[in-house]
Structure formats: C-alpha cells, structure tokens
Coordinates of C-alpha atoms in Angstrom, one line a residue:
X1 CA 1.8 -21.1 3.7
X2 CA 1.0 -21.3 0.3
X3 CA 2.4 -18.7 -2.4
X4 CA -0.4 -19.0 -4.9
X5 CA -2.0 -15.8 -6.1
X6 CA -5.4 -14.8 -4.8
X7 CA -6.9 -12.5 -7.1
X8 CA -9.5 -14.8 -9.2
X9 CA -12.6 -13.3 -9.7
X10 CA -14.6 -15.8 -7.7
X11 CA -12.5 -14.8 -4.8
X12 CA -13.4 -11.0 -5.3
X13 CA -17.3 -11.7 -6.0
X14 CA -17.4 -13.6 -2.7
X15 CA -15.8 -10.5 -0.7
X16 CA -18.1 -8.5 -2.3
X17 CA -21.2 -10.7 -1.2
X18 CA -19.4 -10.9 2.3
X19 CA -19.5 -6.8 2.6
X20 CA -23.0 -6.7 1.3
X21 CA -24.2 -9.2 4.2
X22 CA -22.8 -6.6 6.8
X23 CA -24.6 -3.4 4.8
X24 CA -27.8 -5.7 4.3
X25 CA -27.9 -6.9 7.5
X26 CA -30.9 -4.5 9.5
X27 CA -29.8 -6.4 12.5
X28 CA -27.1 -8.8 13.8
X29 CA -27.1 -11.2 16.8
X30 CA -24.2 -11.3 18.7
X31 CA -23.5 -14.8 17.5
X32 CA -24.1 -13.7 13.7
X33 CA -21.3 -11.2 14.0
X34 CA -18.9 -13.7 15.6
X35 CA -18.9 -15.2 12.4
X36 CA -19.1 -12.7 9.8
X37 CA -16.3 -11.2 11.1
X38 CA -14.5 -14.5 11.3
X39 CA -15.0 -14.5 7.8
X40 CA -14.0 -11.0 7.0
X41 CA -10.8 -11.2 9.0
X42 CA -9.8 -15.0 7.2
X43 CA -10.9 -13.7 3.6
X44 CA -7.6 -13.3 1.2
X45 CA -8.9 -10.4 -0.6
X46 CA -10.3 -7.9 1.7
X47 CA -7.5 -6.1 3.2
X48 CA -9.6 -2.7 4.5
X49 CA -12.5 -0.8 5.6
X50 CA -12.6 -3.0 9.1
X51 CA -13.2 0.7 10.9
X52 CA -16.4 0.9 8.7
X53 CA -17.5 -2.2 9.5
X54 CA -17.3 -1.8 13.1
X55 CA -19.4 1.8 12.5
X56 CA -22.4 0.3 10.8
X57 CA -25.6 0.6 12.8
X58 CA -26.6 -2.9 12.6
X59 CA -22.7 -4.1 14.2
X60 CA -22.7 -1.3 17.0
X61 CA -26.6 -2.6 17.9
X62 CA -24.7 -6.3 17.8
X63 CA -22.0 -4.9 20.0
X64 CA -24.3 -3.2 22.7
X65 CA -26.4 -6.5 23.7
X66 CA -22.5 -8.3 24.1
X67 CA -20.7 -8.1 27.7
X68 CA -18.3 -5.4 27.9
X69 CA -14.9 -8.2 28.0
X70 CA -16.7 -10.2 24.3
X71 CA -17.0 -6.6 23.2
X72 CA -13.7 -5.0 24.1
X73 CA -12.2 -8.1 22.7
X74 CA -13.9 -8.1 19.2
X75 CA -13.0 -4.8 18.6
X76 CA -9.4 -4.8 19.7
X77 CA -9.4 -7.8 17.2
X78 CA -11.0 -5.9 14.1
X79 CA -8.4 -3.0 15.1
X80 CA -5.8 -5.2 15.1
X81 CA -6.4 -5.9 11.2
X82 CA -7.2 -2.4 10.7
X83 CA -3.8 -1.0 11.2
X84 CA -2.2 -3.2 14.0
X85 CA 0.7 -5.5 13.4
X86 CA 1.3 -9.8 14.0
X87 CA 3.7 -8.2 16.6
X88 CA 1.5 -6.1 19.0
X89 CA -1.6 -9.2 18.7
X90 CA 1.5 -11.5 20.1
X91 CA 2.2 -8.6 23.0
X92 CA -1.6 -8.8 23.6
X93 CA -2.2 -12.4 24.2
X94 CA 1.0 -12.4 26.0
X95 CA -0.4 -9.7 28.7
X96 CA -3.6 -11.2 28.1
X97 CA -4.8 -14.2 26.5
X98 CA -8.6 -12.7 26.5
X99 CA -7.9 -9.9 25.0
X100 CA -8.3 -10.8 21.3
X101 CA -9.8 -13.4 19.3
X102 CA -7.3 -16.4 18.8
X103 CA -6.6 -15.9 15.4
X104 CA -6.4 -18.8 12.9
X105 CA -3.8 -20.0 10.8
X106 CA -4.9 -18.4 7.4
X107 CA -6.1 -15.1 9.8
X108 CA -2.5 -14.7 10.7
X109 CA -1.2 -15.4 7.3
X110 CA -3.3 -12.2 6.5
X111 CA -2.5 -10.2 9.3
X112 CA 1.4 -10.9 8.7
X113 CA 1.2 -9.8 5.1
X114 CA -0.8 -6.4 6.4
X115 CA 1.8 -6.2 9.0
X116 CA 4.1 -5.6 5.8
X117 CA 2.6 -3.1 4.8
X118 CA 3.0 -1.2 8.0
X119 CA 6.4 -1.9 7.9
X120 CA 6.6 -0.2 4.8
X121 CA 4.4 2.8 5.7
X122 CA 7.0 4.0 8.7
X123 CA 10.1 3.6 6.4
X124 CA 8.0 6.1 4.4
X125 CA 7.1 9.0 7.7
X126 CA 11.0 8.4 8.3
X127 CA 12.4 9.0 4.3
X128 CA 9.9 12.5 4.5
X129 CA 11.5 13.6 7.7
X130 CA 15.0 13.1 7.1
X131 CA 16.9 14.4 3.6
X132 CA 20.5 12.6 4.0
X133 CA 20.1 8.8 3.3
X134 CA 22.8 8.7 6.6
X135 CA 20.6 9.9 8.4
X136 CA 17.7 7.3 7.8
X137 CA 17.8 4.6 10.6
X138 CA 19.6 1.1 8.9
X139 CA 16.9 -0.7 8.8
X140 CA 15.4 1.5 6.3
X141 CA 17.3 2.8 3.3
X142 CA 16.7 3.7 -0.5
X143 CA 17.9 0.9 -3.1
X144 CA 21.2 1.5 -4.1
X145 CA 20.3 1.3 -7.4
X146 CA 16.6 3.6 -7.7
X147 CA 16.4 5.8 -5.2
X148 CA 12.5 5.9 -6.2
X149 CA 12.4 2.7 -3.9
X150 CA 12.7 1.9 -0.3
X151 CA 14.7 -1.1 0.7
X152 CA 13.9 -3.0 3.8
X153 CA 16.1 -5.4 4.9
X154 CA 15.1 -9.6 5.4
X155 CA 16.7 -9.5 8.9
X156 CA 14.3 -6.7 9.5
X157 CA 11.4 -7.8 8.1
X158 CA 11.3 -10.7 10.0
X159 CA 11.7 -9.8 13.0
X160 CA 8.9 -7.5 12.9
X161 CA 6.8 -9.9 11.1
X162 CA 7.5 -12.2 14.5
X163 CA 9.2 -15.1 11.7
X164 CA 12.7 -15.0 13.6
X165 CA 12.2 -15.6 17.7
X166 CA 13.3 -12.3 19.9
X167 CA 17.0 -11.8 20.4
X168 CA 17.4 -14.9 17.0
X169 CA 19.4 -14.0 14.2
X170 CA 17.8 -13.9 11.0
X171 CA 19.5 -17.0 8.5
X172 CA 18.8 -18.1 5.3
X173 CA 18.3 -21.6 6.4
X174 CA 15.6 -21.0 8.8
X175 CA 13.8 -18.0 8.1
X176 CA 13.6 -17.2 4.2
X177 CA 11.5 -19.3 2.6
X178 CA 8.9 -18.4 5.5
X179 CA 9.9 -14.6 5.0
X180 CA 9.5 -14.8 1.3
X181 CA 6.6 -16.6 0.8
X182 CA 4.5 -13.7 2.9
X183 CA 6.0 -11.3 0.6
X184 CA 5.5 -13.0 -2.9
X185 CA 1.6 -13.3 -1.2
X186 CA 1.6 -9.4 -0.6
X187 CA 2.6 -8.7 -4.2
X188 CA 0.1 -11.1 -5.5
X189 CA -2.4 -10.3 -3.5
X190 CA -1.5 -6.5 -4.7
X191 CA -1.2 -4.7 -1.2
X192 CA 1.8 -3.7 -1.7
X193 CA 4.0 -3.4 -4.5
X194 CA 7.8 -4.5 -4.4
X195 CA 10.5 -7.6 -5.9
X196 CA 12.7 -9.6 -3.6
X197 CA 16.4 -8.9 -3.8
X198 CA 17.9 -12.0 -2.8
X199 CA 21.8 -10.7 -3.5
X200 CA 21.4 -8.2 -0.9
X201 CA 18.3 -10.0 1.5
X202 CA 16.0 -7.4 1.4
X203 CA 12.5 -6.3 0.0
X204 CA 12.5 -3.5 -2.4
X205 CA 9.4 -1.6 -2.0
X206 CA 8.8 0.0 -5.7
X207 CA 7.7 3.1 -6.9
X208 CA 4.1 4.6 -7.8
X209 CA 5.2 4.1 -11.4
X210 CA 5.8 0.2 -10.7
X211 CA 2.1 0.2 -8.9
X212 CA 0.4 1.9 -11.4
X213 CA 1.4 -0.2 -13.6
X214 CA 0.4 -3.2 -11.7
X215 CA -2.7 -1.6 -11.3
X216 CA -3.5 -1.4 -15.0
X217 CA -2.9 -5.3 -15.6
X218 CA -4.9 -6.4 -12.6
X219 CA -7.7 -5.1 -10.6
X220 CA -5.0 -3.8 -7.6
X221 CA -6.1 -1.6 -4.7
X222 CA -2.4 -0.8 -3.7
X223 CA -1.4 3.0 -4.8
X224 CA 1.8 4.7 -3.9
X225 CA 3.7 7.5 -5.4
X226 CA 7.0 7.8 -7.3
X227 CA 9.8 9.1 -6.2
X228 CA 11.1 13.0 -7.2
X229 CA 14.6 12.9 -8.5
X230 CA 16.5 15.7 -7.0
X231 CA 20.2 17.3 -8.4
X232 CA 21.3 15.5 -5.7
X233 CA 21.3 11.5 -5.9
X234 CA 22.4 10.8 -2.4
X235 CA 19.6 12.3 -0.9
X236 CA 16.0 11.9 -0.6
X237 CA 13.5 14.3 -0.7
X238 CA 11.1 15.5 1.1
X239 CA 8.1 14.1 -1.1
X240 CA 9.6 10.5 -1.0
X241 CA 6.7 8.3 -0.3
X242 CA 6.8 4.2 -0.4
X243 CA 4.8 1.3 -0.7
X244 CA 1.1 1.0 -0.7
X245 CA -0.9 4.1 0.5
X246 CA -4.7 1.6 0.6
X247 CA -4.3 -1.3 2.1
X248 CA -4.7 -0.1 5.5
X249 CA -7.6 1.6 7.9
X250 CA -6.3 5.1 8.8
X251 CA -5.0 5.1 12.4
X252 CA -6.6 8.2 14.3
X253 CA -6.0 6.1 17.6
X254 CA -3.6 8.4 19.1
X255 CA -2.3 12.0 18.3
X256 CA 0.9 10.2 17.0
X257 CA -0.6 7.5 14.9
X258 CA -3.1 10.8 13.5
X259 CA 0.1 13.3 12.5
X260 CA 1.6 9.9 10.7
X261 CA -1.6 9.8 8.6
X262 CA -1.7 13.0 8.1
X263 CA 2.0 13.3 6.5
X264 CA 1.4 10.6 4.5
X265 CA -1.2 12.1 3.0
X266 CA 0.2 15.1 2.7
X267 CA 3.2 13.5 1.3
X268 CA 1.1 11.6 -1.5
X269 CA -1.1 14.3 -2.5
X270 CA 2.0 16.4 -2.8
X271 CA 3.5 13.8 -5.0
X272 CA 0.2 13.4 -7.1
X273 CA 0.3 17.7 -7.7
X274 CA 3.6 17.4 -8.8
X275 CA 2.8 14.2 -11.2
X276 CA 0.0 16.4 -12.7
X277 CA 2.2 19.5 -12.8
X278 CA 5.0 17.6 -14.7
X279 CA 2.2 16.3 -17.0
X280 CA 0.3 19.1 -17.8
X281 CA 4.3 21.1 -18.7
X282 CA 4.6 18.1 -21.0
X283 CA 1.2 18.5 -22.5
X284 CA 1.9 22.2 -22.6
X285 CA 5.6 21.2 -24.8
X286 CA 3.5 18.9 -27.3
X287 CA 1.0 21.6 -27.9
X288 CA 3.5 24.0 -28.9
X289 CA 5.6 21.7 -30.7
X290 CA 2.7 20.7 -32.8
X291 CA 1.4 24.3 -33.1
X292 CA 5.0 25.4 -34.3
X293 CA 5.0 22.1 -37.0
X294 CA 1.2 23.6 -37.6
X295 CA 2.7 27.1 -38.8
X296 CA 5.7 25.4 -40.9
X297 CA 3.5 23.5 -42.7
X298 CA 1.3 26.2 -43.4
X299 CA 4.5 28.8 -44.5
X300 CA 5.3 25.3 -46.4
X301 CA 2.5 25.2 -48.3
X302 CA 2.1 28.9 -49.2
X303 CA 5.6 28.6 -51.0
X304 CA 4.4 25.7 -53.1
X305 CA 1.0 27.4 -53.8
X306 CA 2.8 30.4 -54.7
X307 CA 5.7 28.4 -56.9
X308 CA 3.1 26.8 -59.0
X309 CA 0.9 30.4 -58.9
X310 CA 3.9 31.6 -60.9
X311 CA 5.0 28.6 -62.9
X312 CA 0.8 28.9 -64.3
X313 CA 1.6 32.3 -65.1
X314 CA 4.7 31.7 -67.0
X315 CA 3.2 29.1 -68.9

C-alpha cells in the first residue's frame, strides 16, 4: 500500500462533490446507490458521517425497493466503516460470505487505517477508568517518556489490524513495513495523530496539543485532548483522553458501545473546560501583571512630572 499523503485539494473537492451527489440526489435507484457508496467507502478522504448518509430520505427510499438480504448487507457494510473494525468484517464473511460487500483493495486499506483509530479510542475508555498505569491492561500503556500520550504496542496493533495471522507472532521481518505504512497513512491522512517509535515497536498516540497543532498547518479533522499532569507522574488521570475524537461515526449500537461514547465525550469536554479554565487564569495573570506595570508607570511618571515641577520652580 502506498504511503503517500492524501490530503491535496483535488482530493478534498471531489469528496465534497461526492457528499453533494447523496444530499442532491431527490431519488436513488438501487443500482445508483451501489455505486455511490462504493465510492464513498473507497474515497481516501472521507473518513465519517456514513450513519448520515444511510439516514437521508433519498438512501432509505433506495433501500426500501432492495430485497431484505442486498439491504441488510449494504448497511452492515456502511456500519462497518462507521465504527466497525477490518477484524469483525473478516468474522463476518467468515460466518457469512453474504453478509457484507466484498471490500476492495483500497476499501480495506481505509477500513484498516479507521480500524486504528478504534484501537486508539478503547486504550482511551480504559486510561479514564483506571488511575494506576499497573493497572492498565499491557497492551495499552502511557509513553514512558509523556504521559500526555498513549502507547500501543506494534505486536498489538497488528494483530487487531488482522496484518499478523491468528495465534502468529508479530516480527519485524514480516509484519512492519505492512504495519507501518497503515500508520504513516493515518497520520497523513490526519485521522489520527501519533509518531512511530521504532526503538520500542509501538505507536505513540500524541496529545491534543500535538493535533492541534497539526490542525493549524493542514486542513485536519482529527481532534483529541491533552493530557492533565497530575503531582503524581506514575499515574494517569481520570481526564486522560487519546487519539482522534472525529474520525469515527458515534456507535449507539448497543448500550455498551452508547456508555463508551458517552465517556468519551464526557472525558473530552471535560478536558476542553479545563483547557479554557487554565487559559482564562492565564489571561486573568497577564491582565493584572499589566494593570500592576499600568500603575508603576503612572506612580513613575508623577515623580518625574513632579521632579521637573520643582526644578522649574527653582530656576
């Protein structure tokens, strides 16, 4: 798979043309929404709001004059790149072959690189519930070095990503390259932001600082929220939250899959009131540091009027 990055312009106005065809669209043959969707599910730079799509009037017209097996099987395959993972669309055609879409080459390109960003999002609903990094599972743990980031390791990675066959060890020789050129795509393709750390194989998952950043120098749909240092630096805190927060449909599937949301998003706007709170204290400091050089200055220049007041009068 190729590592080049896919945020031109051209790429972007034609995703935007592709959305407007499904909005536009007063009504949709069955056949016409085979293959706008094969088009939204293969295109690099959309990466969410499949859920909407699937609620537009036009698409659920579409979906009633389809049999119920074409029907069930569309939409299991537009969930699947709403929040689903390259590992449950395997388990599916396994069990059955019918129902999803076969997915093509560059669809599962995209659907591994999403399926990254799912990774990501449960390391974050397990860093809020525990506080001692001991207690984290293994496979998820904060960088040894920030503990604003989350760490996930390769052999992980790729074996939810499907790169290393069940019950295969990861190795470098084999699996790497593969496993890093899906995450050099998600960071170019700004889903998620994170760097590879090849000394101790594993994806580092940065902080919101690192994305907002990224966001400034390119036109990035990935948010996520930075870390709250504690006292204590072996712990993490409640309001840890990591990776991208966007990229994904919100799962309201199941109760589980709702409560996950829902602490994430508790999580970030937590994290965004105290980001604002920590701002406004340091807006608060510059207002009375400058108010306090305001008064000095004044004090100073009553002296100096005053000096040559009486210097005038001695003359």
């Amino acid at each position: 798979m190729t590592t080049a990055p896919l945020s031109s312009s051209s790429s972007t106005a034609a995703g935007s043309l592709l959305i407007d065809e499904f909005y536009s669209s007063k009504s949709l043959s069955p056949a016409l929404l085979h293959s706008l969707l094969q088009r939204l599910l293969s295109h690099p730079r959309i990466h969410n709001g499949f859920v909407d799509i699937l609620q537009l009037p036009s698409v659920q017209s579409a979906l009633e004059n389809m049999d119920e097996a074409k029907r069930d099987s569309l939409i299991a395959t537009v969930k699947l790149f709403a929040f689903g993972t390259i590992q449950e669309y395997l388990e599916l055609k396994e069990k059955n072959g019918d129902a999803v879409w076969t997915l093509t080459d560059a669809q599962l390109d995209k659907l591994r690189m999403l399926s990254v960003v799912s990774v990501a999002r449960r390391g974050q609903i397990k860093s809020t519930e525990k506080t001692d990094v001991d207690m984290i599972p293994s496979d998820y743990h904060a960088a040894a070095n920030n503990n604003s980031s989350l760490s996930i390791p390769y052999a992980h990675l790729a074996a939810e990503l499907q790169i290393t066959p069940v019950g295969t060890p990861f190795n470098d020789k084999d699996h790497m390259r593969q496993l890093e050129d899906v995450l050099i795509q998600c960071v170019y393709s700004n889903i998620i932001a994170g760097k590879l750390d090849q000394a101790s194989k594993a994806f580092v998952v940065e902080s919101h600082v690192a994305l907002q950043d990224q966001q400034q120098q390119s036109s990035s749909s990935s948010l996520g929220m930075k870390h709250k240092d504690g006292a204590n630096k072996s712990t993490i805190t409640s309001n840890t939250v990591h990776g991208s927060l966007l990229s994904r449909d919100i799962d309201t599937t199941t109760a589980e899959s709702t409560n996950n949301e829902v602490k994430r998003m508790i999580s970030t706007l937590e994290q965004f009131l105290s980001s604002s709170n920590k701002l406004l204290s340091s807006l608060e400091d510059i207002s009375n540091v400058s108010a306090s050089l305001r008064k000095e200055d004044e004090k100073r220049w009553r002296n100096v009027e005053k000096k040559l007041s009486e210097e005038g009068s001695g003359s």
